[in-house]
Each structure stands twice: as structure tokens, then as C-alpha cells.
Short mmCIF file of C-alpha atoms in Angstrom, two decimals:
data_model
loop_
_atom_site.label_atom_id
_atom_site.label_comp_id
_atom_site.label_asym_id
_atom_site.label_seq_id
_atom_site.Cartn_x
_atom_site.Cartn_y
_atom_site.Cartn_z
CA UNK A 1 0.00 0.00 0.00
CA UNK A 2 1.36 3.43 -0.94
CA UNK A 3 2.32 5.72 1.96
CA UNK A 4 0.48 9.07 1.96
CA UNK A 5 3.52 11.04 3.14
CA UNK A 6 5.68 9.69 0.32
CA UNK A 7 2.94 10.51 -2.20
CA UNK A 8 2.74 14.10 -0.92
CA UNK A 9 6.56 14.32 -1.02
CA UNK A 10 6.54 13.21 -4.66
CA UNK A 11 3.83 15.77 -5.47
CA UNK A 12 5.92 18.57 -3.98
CA UNK A 13 8.96 17.38 -5.91
CA UNK A 14 7.01 17.40 -9.18
CA UNK A 15 5.67 20.86 -8.34
CA UNK A 16 9.20 22.23 -7.95
CA UNK A 17 10.40 20.50 -11.13
CA UNK A 18 7.45 21.77 -13.17
CA UNK A 19 7.75 25.36 -11.92
CA UNK A 20 11.43 25.38 -12.90
CA UNK A 21 10.61 23.96 -16.35
CA UNK A 22 7.83 26.54 -16.85
CA UNK A 23 10.16 29.39 -15.97
CA UNK A 24 12.78 28.06 -18.40
CA UNK A 25 10.38 27.65 -21.34
CA UNK A 26 11.43 30.12 -24.02
CA UNK A 27 8.69 29.57 -26.59
CA UNK A 28 4.96 28.67 -26.65
CA UNK A 29 5.77 25.23 -28.08
CA UNK A 30 8.21 24.54 -25.24
CA UNK A 31 5.60 25.67 -22.71
CA UNK A 32 3.07 23.26 -24.21
CA UNK A 33 5.59 20.42 -23.91
CA UNK A 34 5.96 21.20 -20.20
CA UNK A 35 2.16 21.30 -19.73
CA UNK A 36 1.69 17.90 -21.37
CA UNK A 37 4.67 16.41 -19.50
CA UNK A 38 3.28 17.32 -16.07
CA UNK A 39 -0.49 17.88 -16.47
CA UNK A 40 -1.37 15.69 -19.46
CA UNK A 41 -4.50 13.69 -18.70
CA UNK A 42 -3.11 10.32 -19.76
CA UNK A 43 0.67 10.37 -19.35
CA UNK A 44 1.36 13.55 -17.35
CA UNK A 45 3.64 12.96 -14.39
CA UNK A 46 1.10 14.34 -11.91
CA UNK A 47 -1.70 12.26 -13.44
CA UNK A 48 0.40 9.09 -13.28
CA UNK A 49 1.30 9.75 -9.66
CA UNK A 50 -2.35 10.23 -8.70
CA UNK A 51 -3.19 6.75 -9.97
CA UNK A 52 -1.73 5.55 -6.66
CA UNK A 53 -4.39 7.51 -4.75
CA UNK A 54 -6.69 4.51 -4.72
CA UNK A 55 -4.11 2.43 -2.83
CA UNK A 56 -4.08 4.85 0.13
CA UNK A 57 -6.13 4.24 3.28
CA UNK A 58 -9.58 5.77 2.91
CA UNK A 59 -8.98 8.30 5.68
CA UNK A 60 -5.79 9.60 3.99
CA UNK A 61 -7.26 10.18 0.53
CA UNK A 62 -9.02 13.56 1.12
CA UNK A 63 -5.85 15.27 2.37
CA UNK A 64 -3.70 13.91 -0.45
CA UNK A 65 -6.39 14.73 -3.00
CA UNK A 66 -6.58 18.31 -1.72
CA UNK A 67 -2.80 18.66 -2.00
CA UNK A 68 -2.91 17.27 -5.54
CA UNK A 69 -5.57 19.81 -6.53
CA UNK A 70 -3.46 22.58 -5.02
CA UNK A 71 -0.38 21.50 -7.00
CA UNK A 72 -2.36 21.28 -10.24
CA UNK A 73 -3.84 24.72 -9.62
CA UNK A 74 -0.41 26.24 -8.94
CA UNK A 75 1.02 24.72 -12.12
CA UNK A 76 -1.95 25.80 -14.23
CA UNK A 77 -1.64 29.38 -12.95
CA UNK A 78 2.10 29.38 -13.60
CA UNK A 79 1.54 28.13 -17.15
CA UNK A 80 -1.00 30.88 -17.84
CA UNK A 81 1.26 33.58 -16.42
CA UNK A 82 4.25 32.36 -18.41
CA UNK A 83 2.17 32.17 -21.60
CA UNK A 84 1.31 35.86 -21.22
CA UNK A 85 4.96 36.91 -20.82
CA UNK A 86 5.94 39.48 -23.51
CA UNK A 87 8.82 37.38 -24.80
CA UNK A 88 6.41 34.51 -25.53
CA UNK A 89 3.62 36.57 -27.10
CA UNK A 90 5.37 37.06 -30.47
CA UNK A 91 4.76 39.85 -33.00
CA UNK A 92 1.18 41.03 -33.35
CA UNK A 93 1.25 41.22 -37.15
CA UNK A 94 2.87 38.92 -39.67
CA UNK A 95 4.38 41.32 -42.19
CA UNK A 96 4.04 38.70 -44.95
CA UNK A 97 0.25 38.61 -44.41
CA UNK A 98 -0.32 42.34 -43.81
CA UNK A 99 -2.69 44.07 -46.24
CA UNK A 100 -1.21 46.47 -48.81
CA UNK A 101 -3.64 49.41 -48.76
CA UNK A 102 -2.20 50.79 -52.03
CA UNK A 103 -3.51 47.86 -54.08
CA UNK A 104 -6.72 48.34 -56.09
CA UNK A 105 -9.93 46.93 -54.68
CA UNK A 106 -10.74 43.28 -55.33
CA UNK A 107 -14.02 41.52 -55.95
CA UNK A 108 -15.79 40.84 -52.62
CA UNK A 109 -15.67 37.30 -51.31
CA UNK A 110 -18.71 35.15 -52.00
CA UNK A 111 -19.87 33.71 -48.71
CA UNK A 112 -20.15 29.97 -48.20
CA UNK A 113 -20.88 27.64 -45.32
CA UNK A 114 -17.90 26.48 -43.30
CA UNK A 115 -16.74 22.90 -44.09
CA UNK A 116 -17.61 21.70 -40.57
CA UNK A 117 -21.04 23.36 -40.77
CA UNK A 118 -21.65 21.55 -44.05
CA UNK A 119 -20.78 18.25 -42.37
CA UNK A 120 -23.19 18.97 -39.48
CA UNK A 121 -26.00 19.78 -41.90
CA UNK A 122 -25.28 16.70 -44.02
CA UNK A 123 -25.24 14.38 -41.00
CA UNK A 124 -28.49 15.88 -39.70
CA UNK A 125 -30.10 15.45 -43.12
CA UNK A 126 -29.06 11.78 -43.24
CA UNK A 127 -30.64 11.13 -39.85
CA UNK A 128 -33.72 13.19 -40.75
CA UNK A 129 -34.26 10.76 -43.62
CA UNK A 130 -33.97 7.93 -41.06
CA UNK A 131 -36.74 9.44 -38.90
CA UNK A 132 -34.77 11.62 -36.47
CA UNK A 133 -35.56 15.20 -35.41
CA UNK A 134 -32.91 17.89 -34.90
CA UNK A 135 -32.93 19.42 -31.38
CA UNK A 136 -30.79 21.93 -29.51
CA UNK A 137 -29.95 22.87 -25.92
CA UNK A 138 -28.06 25.49 -23.88
CA UNK A 139 -24.25 25.62 -23.98
CA UNK A 140 -24.11 26.74 -20.32
CA UNK A 141 -25.28 23.81 -18.20
CA UNK A 142 -25.67 22.67 -14.60
CA UNK A 143 -23.69 19.82 -13.07
CA UNK A 144 -26.92 17.81 -12.94
CA UNK A 145 -27.51 17.83 -16.69
CA UNK A 146 -23.84 17.57 -17.70
CA UNK A 147 -22.82 14.85 -15.24
CA UNK A 148 -25.17 13.51 -12.55
CA UNK A 149 -28.22 12.80 -14.73
CA UNK A 150 -25.89 10.98 -17.14
CA UNK A 151 -24.74 8.54 -14.44
CA UNK A 152 -21.45 10.43 -13.96
CA UNK A 153 -20.79 11.31 -10.28
CA UNK A 154 -19.12 14.63 -9.51
CA UNK A 155 -15.98 12.85 -8.23
CA UNK A 156 -15.52 11.23 -11.66
CA UNK A 157 -12.29 12.35 -13.46
CA UNK A 158 -14.38 13.89 -16.28
CA UNK A 159 -15.83 16.39 -13.79
CA UNK A 160 -12.42 17.58 -12.62
CA UNK A 161 -11.61 21.27 -13.05
CA UNK A 162 -8.60 20.27 -15.15
CA UNK A 163 -10.97 18.85 -17.80
CA UNK A 164 -14.15 20.94 -17.48
CA UNK A 165 -14.60 24.71 -17.86
CA UNK A 166 -16.55 25.83 -14.78
CA UNK A 167 -18.30 29.21 -14.47
CA UNK A 168 -20.19 30.10 -11.29
CA UNK A 169 -20.69 27.43 -8.65
CA UNK A 170 -22.55 24.49 -10.15
CA UNK A 171 -22.55 26.01 -13.66
CA UNK A 172 -20.22 25.09 -16.51
CA UNK A 173 -19.71 25.12 -20.26
CA UNK A 174 -21.12 21.77 -21.39
CA UNK A 175 -18.43 19.20 -22.17
CA UNK A 176 -20.69 17.19 -24.49
CA UNK A 177 -24.13 17.52 -26.08
CA UNK A 178 -25.56 14.66 -23.98
CA UNK A 179 -27.41 17.13 -21.68
CA UNK A 180 -29.72 17.79 -24.64
CA UNK A 181 -30.73 14.12 -24.48
CA UNK A 182 -31.71 14.51 -20.81
CA UNK A 183 -33.71 17.68 -21.49
CA UNK A 184 -35.45 16.03 -24.44
CA UNK A 185 -36.45 12.97 -22.42
CA UNK A 186 -37.67 15.16 -19.54
CA UNK A 187 -40.00 17.01 -21.89
CA UNK A 188 -41.27 14.16 -24.07
CA UNK A 189 -42.60 10.65 -23.67
CA UNK A 190 -41.19 7.83 -25.83
CA UNK A 191 -40.80 7.08 -28.66
CA UNK A 192 -37.89 9.51 -29.15
CA UNK A 193 -35.48 9.78 -32.08
CA UNK A 194 -33.37 12.94 -32.06
CA UNK A 195 -29.97 14.26 -33.10
CA UNK A 196 -28.39 17.13 -31.18
CA UNK A 197 -25.55 19.10 -32.80
CA UNK A 198 -23.79 21.91 -30.95
CA UNK A 199 -20.64 23.43 -29.54
CA UNK A 200 -18.96 21.76 -26.56
CA UNK A 201 -16.01 22.93 -24.47
CA UNK A 202 -13.16 21.09 -22.76
CA UNK A 203 -9.75 21.93 -21.33
CA UNK A 204 -8.06 20.08 -24.17
CA UNK A 205 -4.78 20.79 -25.89
CA UNK A 206 -4.84 22.80 -29.11
CA UNK A 207 -3.09 20.32 -31.38
CA UNK A 208 -3.65 18.52 -34.71
CA UNK A 209 -6.38 16.26 -33.24
CA UNK A 210 -7.87 18.35 -30.38
CA UNK A 211 -9.39 21.80 -29.91
CA UNK A 212 -10.78 23.30 -26.67
CA UNK A 213 -14.10 24.05 -28.43
CA UNK A 214 -15.59 21.87 -31.15
CA UNK A 215 -18.87 20.90 -32.76
CA UNK A 216 -20.23 17.60 -31.49
CA UNK A 217 -23.31 15.72 -32.66
CA UNK A 218 -25.15 13.12 -30.62
CA UNK A 219 -28.11 10.92 -31.39
CA UNK A 220 -30.68 9.26 -29.15
CA UNK A 221 -33.41 6.70 -29.74
CA UNK A 222 -35.75 5.46 -26.97
CA UNK A 223 -38.72 3.14 -27.42
CA UNK A 224 -40.07 -0.23 -26.40
CA UNK A 225 -38.00 -3.15 -27.67
CA UNK A 226 -35.00 -1.19 -29.02
CA UNK A 227 -31.84 -3.33 -29.13
CA UNK A 228 -28.14 -3.08 -29.94
CA UNK A 229 -28.94 -4.57 -33.34
CA UNK A 230 -31.00 -1.46 -34.15
CA UNK A 231 -28.04 0.73 -33.17
CA UNK A 232 -25.62 -1.19 -35.39
CA UNK A 233 -27.98 -1.16 -38.36
CA UNK A 234 -28.64 2.58 -38.04
CA UNK A 235 -24.96 3.53 -37.78
CA UNK A 236 -24.01 1.19 -40.63
CA UNK A 237 -26.58 2.91 -42.84
CA UNK A 238 -25.28 6.33 -41.79
CA UNK A 239 -21.68 5.31 -42.61
CA UNK A 240 -22.67 4.12 -46.08
CA UNK A 241 -24.58 7.33 -46.84
CA UNK A 242 -21.87 9.64 -45.49
CA UNK A 243 -18.64 7.89 -46.49
CA UNK A 244 -19.82 5.81 -49.47
CA UNK A 245 -21.49 2.49 -50.26
CA UNK A 246 -18.23 0.51 -49.89
CA UNK A 247 -17.73 1.64 -46.28
CA UNK A 248 -17.27 -1.09 -43.66
CA UNK A 249 -18.06 -0.58 -39.98
CA UNK A 250 -16.93 -2.32 -36.79
CA UNK A 251 -17.70 -1.99 -33.09
CA UNK A 252 -15.03 -2.30 -30.36
CA UNK A 253 -15.98 -2.73 -26.67
CA UNK A 254 -15.48 0.44 -24.64
CA UNK A 255 -16.82 2.21 -21.54
CA UNK A 256 -18.95 5.33 -21.07
CA UNK A 257 -20.75 6.10 -17.78
CA UNK A 258 -24.07 6.74 -19.52
CA UNK A 259 -24.24 3.67 -21.79
CA UNK A 260 -24.00 -0.07 -21.10
CA UNK A 261 -22.81 -1.88 -23.13
CA UNK A 262 -20.64 0.74 -24.85
CA UNK A 263 -18.55 0.66 -28.01
CA UNK A 264 -16.15 2.67 -30.14
CA UNK A 265 -17.23 2.72 -33.78
CA UNK A 266 -14.62 2.49 -36.57
CA UNK A 267 -15.00 2.73 -40.34
CA UNK A 268 -12.89 1.49 -43.23
CA UNK A 269 -13.59 3.19 -46.54
CA UNK A 270 -12.40 3.59 -50.11
CA UNK A 271 -10.66 6.85 -51.08
CA UNK A 272 -9.74 7.98 -54.58
CA UNK A 273 -6.15 9.16 -54.95
CA UNK A 274 -5.22 12.04 -57.30
CA UNK A 275 -4.05 9.48 -59.88
CA UNK A 276 -7.50 7.87 -59.84
CA UNK A 277 -6.50 4.75 -57.90
CA UNK A 278 -8.99 3.36 -55.36
CA UNK A 279 -7.31 2.77 -51.99
CA UNK A 280 -8.77 1.17 -48.87
CA UNK A 281 -8.01 3.08 -45.65
CA UNK A 282 -7.07 1.66 -42.27
CA UNK A 283 -9.77 1.39 -39.60
CA UNK A 284 -10.59 4.92 -38.40
CA UNK A 285 -12.43 5.74 -35.16
CA UNK A 286 -15.40 8.04 -35.82
CA UNK A 287 -17.72 7.88 -32.79
CA UNK A 288 -18.71 6.31 -29.49
CA UNK A 289 -22.05 4.57 -28.95
CA UNK A 290 -23.99 2.21 -26.71
CA UNK A 291 -27.25 1.28 -25.04
CA UNK A 292 -28.58 3.94 -22.66
CA UNK A 293 -27.81 2.92 -19.08
CA UNK A 294 -31.01 2.09 -17.11
CA UNK A 295 -29.92 4.58 -14.43
CA UNK A 296 -30.12 7.39 -17.00
CA UNK A 297 -33.64 6.34 -17.97
CA UNK A 298 -34.67 6.33 -14.31
CA UNK A 299 -33.23 9.83 -13.84
CA UNK A 300 -35.71 11.22 -16.39
CA UNK A 301 -38.68 9.23 -15.08
CA UNK A 302 -38.70 6.47 -17.70
CA UNK A 303 -39.36 2.86 -16.69
CA UNK A 304 -36.23 0.88 -17.74
CA UNK A 305 -38.25 -2.33 -17.53
CA UNK A 306 -40.47 -1.02 -20.32
CA UNK A 307 -38.18 1.20 -22.40
CA UNK A 308 -34.70 0.79 -23.81
CA UNK A 309 -32.63 3.15 -25.89
CA UNK A 310 -29.31 3.76 -27.56
CA UNK A 311 -27.14 6.80 -28.12
CA UNK A 312 -24.07 7.81 -30.10
CA UNK A 313 -21.76 10.82 -30.23
CA UNK A 314 -19.29 12.06 -32.82
CA UNK A 315 -16.97 15.00 -33.36
CA UNK A 316 -18.04 16.61 -36.61
CA UNK A 317 -14.65 18.27 -37.02
CA UNK A 318 -13.11 14.81 -37.22
CA UNK A 319 -15.66 13.81 -39.86
CA UNK A 320 -14.70 16.91 -41.88
CA UNK A 321 -11.03 16.01 -41.43
CA UNK A 322 -11.67 12.52 -42.83
CA UNK A 323 -13.95 13.80 -45.60
CA UNK A 324 -11.36 16.27 -46.92
CA UNK A 325 -8.26 14.23 -45.94
CA UNK A 326 -6.89 17.18 -43.95
CA UNK A 327 -3.95 16.35 -41.60
CA UNK A 328 -4.56 19.01 -38.92
CA UNK A 329 -7.90 19.78 -37.23
CA UNK A 330 -6.73 23.31 -36.33
CA UNK A 331 -6.81 24.37 -39.97
CA UNK A 332 -10.62 24.38 -39.87
CA UNK A 333 -10.75 26.96 -37.07
CA UNK A 334 -8.02 29.49 -37.93
CA UNK A 335 -10.17 31.45 -40.43
CA UNK A 336 -7.50 31.27 -43.12
CA UNK A 337 -9.38 31.81 -46.38
CA UNK A 338 -6.41 30.45 -48.34
CA UNK A 339 -7.21 27.06 -46.81
CA UNK A 340 -11.00 27.24 -46.51
CA UNK A 341 -11.49 28.37 -50.11
CA UNK A 342 -9.80 25.19 -51.34
CA UNK A 343 -12.57 23.07 -49.83
CA UNK A 344 -15.29 24.71 -51.90
CA UNK A 345 -18.82 24.84 -50.60
CA UNK A 346 -22.20 26.21 -51.53
CA UNK A 347 -23.17 29.86 -51.15
CA UNK A 348 -24.25 31.06 -47.73
#
């Protein structure tokens, strides 16, 4: 069994190491490396150390947990202060991109929908044809709708301040669109078939595969006699309509607090290379899915002995990335018309 005093000692040692590394970081990229090294959710040194928390005696855990939260808060504040240092801010204007006001006027841009918006609308249209209704919900949520009603206790890692953007006490920026499912079930009796697109917010890295804010889309079906077979058939049909008739789909066992059983959904599809050759891709993860946990149904007043349901969730930015074979998710959100104009699109 791990000793609490040694765990606290290691936390203090990591705090000192990280503060020294933060102070020595001479560029934003170096600062990000330090953040991931110490506060990364999966492999950060602090996160790895806290995995031993469960081996402590029950009475020692609150004190060690409080110290861990203090250390993470100190490091997060130090990172933010260092990021705002003048020497790390960089020049305000890139002289190569600055406008030349002496040039003659050009034809105004013709507006078009953003590539990710087009994906959202296309996905919603596919599910509309399958009998689903598009619904929306607030982006500022309560802990009840974002976590508790979805069978996620407030001491779950997903509810930690290092992962969730909290506002006032008990209020937060939603970290997924699943709260819309709860609100929909509270206001309607089964049968229910809805899709809920919208912005979600997390304390994620800004890197080629993650952004702190992104468009997510979730689906929900609740009725008598709904099974996992219905879920697989629906998502297989969606994959064929969105990616192409030759698309294959597979389910891998996974875990989500609000579904049981749960699965990660992968697709394998055919892409056409510039030379016209047809190439089969590797398996690519596109969404999570599963049967709605009976506890979630009980939280909205449904009888889990009578009703069953399934749900799925996908990042539409990732779908756009796969659709256009773009290597970096950040390109979609940097408002660079040189990039966006290459992806075409209909008029706004």
C-alpha cells in the first residue's frame, strides 16, 4: 500500500520541477511540452502519480487529493502567467500577411458555409431521412444535466476542473451535447429519435487532433424493444450514406458512464487518390455509442423495464477532417481563407 507522506513528497517534488521547467520555457511550443509532461490527462507525471491515490487508506485520501488539486492549480496558474509573458507573445502582425492598402480593390468574397457546418447539416439530413428530429440545448449547463443525470458522479475524473470549464458554482460550459438528451427525455414521452448538434467545451490541448471548443453531434433513440442490433444497423446505414457504399463498420468494446454496453465505432472506406486509384483506408475511429444505461432512464422518469434506448456521439470536425483528408484539425478553425477556399462549398 502506498504511503500518503511519500505521495505528498513526490507531489511537492514534481511541483518544484514543473515550476522550474515553466520558468525556463522560451517559446509557446516549449511551454506546451511542459504542460503535457506534467499535467497531461493520460501520461502527465502528476496524473500518473495520482493513480496511486486509490491504494491509500480511505482516511488519507481527502488530504492527499486536496494537496494534488493545489499543486495542479499552482502549475496551471504558472503556465498561464508564463504564456502571457511578452517574450512569448510574439509579434502582433505577420508582415508577410499584412494588407497592402495601395492595391486596387478586389471583388468581394462570395460567402459559403464552413466545411464543418456543411458536415453537421449533411449528418443531420441523413438522420432526418432515417426518422430523427434535430434538437438543440443550452451551452451553459448545470452539473446535474452535464454529469449527474448521465450517471457520472461529480468525483468522476471527467468532472475535474482540469478537464471541465466551470463558471459560477454548479454552472459550466457543457463538455458534451448529452445534456440535450436529458432535457429532451424530460420534456417528451417515448418514442424519441433525435440528433443534437452543438458546440462543446473542454480543457483540451490545441493540437492537430484536439481543440478546446468543437462541434459535437449526438443521437438518441428510446422506445419499447429497441436493441443493440437497431443501433448497429442505423450507424451502418449512416456510414454508407456519409462515407460511401463501400464503407465497412466495426464496433469495439469500450466504456462510457451513460451507456451499457458501450462501443467505439470504426469505419474502413475507399478513397480515390489524385491518380484515380482506389485505396482502402485503415480502420478509423469516428464515434462512441452504446445502449442507454437504465440509471439514465430512471433519472428522467422512464421505466427501464419497459423502455430501452441507444445513443451515439461524434466530433463533426473529425468527420470533416476525414472527408477532406486534412492532416490538422486546427486548420478548420483558424479562419485562413487560403485554406477554406480550397474546400469549396455552396453559397451562404
